[in-house]
XYZ file of C-alpha atoms in Angstrom:
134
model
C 0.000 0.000 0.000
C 2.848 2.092 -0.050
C 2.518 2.828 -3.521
C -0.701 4.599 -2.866
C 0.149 6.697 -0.180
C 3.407 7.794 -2.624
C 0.964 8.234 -5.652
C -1.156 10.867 -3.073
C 1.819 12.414 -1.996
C 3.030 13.222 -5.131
C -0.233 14.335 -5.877
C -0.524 16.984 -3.203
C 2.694 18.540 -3.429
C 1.468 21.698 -4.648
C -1.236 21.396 -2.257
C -0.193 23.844 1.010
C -0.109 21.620 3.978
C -2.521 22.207 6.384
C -4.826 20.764 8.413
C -7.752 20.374 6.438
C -5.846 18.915 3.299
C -4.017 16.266 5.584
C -7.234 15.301 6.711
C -8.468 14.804 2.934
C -5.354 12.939 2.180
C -5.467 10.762 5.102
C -9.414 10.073 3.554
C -8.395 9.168 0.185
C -5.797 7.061 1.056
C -8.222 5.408 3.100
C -10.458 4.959 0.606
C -8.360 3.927 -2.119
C -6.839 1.104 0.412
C -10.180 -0.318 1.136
C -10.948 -0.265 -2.782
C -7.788 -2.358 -2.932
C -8.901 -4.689 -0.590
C -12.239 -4.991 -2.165
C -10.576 -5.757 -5.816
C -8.635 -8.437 -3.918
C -11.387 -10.219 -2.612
C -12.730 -10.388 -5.882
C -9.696 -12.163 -7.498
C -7.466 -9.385 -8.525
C -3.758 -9.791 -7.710
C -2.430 -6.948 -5.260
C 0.085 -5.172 -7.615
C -3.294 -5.162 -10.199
C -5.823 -3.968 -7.718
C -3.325 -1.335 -6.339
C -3.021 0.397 -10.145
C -6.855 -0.223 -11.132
C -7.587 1.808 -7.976
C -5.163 4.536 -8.808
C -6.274 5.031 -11.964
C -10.056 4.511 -11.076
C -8.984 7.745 -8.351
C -7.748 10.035 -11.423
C -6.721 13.404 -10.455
C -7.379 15.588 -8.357
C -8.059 18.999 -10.238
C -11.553 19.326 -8.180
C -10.017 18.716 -5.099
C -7.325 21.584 -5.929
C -10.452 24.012 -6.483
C -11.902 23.252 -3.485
C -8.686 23.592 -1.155
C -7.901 27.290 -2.812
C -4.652 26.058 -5.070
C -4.651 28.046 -8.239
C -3.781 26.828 -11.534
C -0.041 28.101 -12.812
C -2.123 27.733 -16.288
C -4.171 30.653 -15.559
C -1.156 32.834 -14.288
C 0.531 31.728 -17.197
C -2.599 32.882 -19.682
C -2.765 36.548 -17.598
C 0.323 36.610 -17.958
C 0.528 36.313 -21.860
C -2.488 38.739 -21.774
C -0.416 41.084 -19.910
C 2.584 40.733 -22.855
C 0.279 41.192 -25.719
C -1.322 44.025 -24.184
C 2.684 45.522 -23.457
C 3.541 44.264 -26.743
C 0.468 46.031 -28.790
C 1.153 50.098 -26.615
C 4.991 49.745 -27.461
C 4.622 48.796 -30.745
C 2.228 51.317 -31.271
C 4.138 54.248 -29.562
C 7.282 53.205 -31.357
C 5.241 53.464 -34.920
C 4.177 56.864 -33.665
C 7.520 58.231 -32.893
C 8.923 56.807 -36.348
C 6.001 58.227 -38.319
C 6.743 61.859 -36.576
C 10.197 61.568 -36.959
C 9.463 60.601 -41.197
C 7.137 63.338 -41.571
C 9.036 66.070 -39.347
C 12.469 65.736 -40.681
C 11.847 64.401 -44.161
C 8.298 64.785 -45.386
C 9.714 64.106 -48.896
C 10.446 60.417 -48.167
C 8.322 57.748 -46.454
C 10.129 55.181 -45.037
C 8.758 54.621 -41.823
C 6.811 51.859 -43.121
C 9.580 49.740 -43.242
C 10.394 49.411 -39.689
C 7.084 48.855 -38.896
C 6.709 45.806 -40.614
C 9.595 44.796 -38.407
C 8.131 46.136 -35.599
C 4.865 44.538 -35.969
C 6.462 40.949 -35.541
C 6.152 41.901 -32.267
C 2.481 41.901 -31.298
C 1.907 39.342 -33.756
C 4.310 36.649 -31.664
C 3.312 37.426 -28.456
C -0.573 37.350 -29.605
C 0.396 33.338 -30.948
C 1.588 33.602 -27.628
C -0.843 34.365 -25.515
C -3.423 31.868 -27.937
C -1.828 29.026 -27.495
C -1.762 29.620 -23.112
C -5.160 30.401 -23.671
């Protein structure tokens, strides 16, 4: 049974220890040892009952919820937000200052179109970005 209570571990490492979630663990480590038992009675060999029941158990992503852990996912996804967002006001800022600096020193000749197709890579990467932690 050791191998359960080393599969729950390692499934509430993020978890912060405290009282409450020791408690849970202490339940489900319960449970999943009488489950055990309970395959073995019916024929199953130990080493078979122990896995069925682990992977019967699944995770633990409701659990998490419930026991206030956030998901690094959704930090990750603000976070990409937060870079698109950065990337889109710089971008734009830097287009403005090239397109005042084409027009005010040399209204004859527009080139500040060229870095901003450079400079539009930008946005465009972090947006892919921020899609694909979405």
């Amino acid at each position: 049974m050791k191998k359960i209570k080393n599969h729950i571990e390692e499934l509430f490492k993020e978890i912060p220890r405290t009282q409450e979630s020791e408690l849970v663990k202490q339940e489900i480590i319960q449970n999943l040892e009488e489950k055990v038992i309970y395959l073995m009675e019916n024929g199953k060999e130990e080493e078979d009952a122990i896995n069925k029941a682990i992977v019967e158990f699944g995770d633990i992503d409701e659990l998490k919820k419930e026991l206030g852990v956030k998901n690094p996912d959704q930090k990750k996804s603000k976070l990409a937000r937060l870079n698109l967002a950065y990337s889109l006001c710089g971008s734009g800022l830097l287009i403005a200052l090239f397109l005042f600096i084409n027009f005010y020193y040399t209204p004859n000749t527009i080139w500040f179109v060229y870095p901003t197709f450079g400079l539009l890579w930008w946005p465009l990467s972090m947006y892919f970005y921020w899609q694909r932690n979405k």
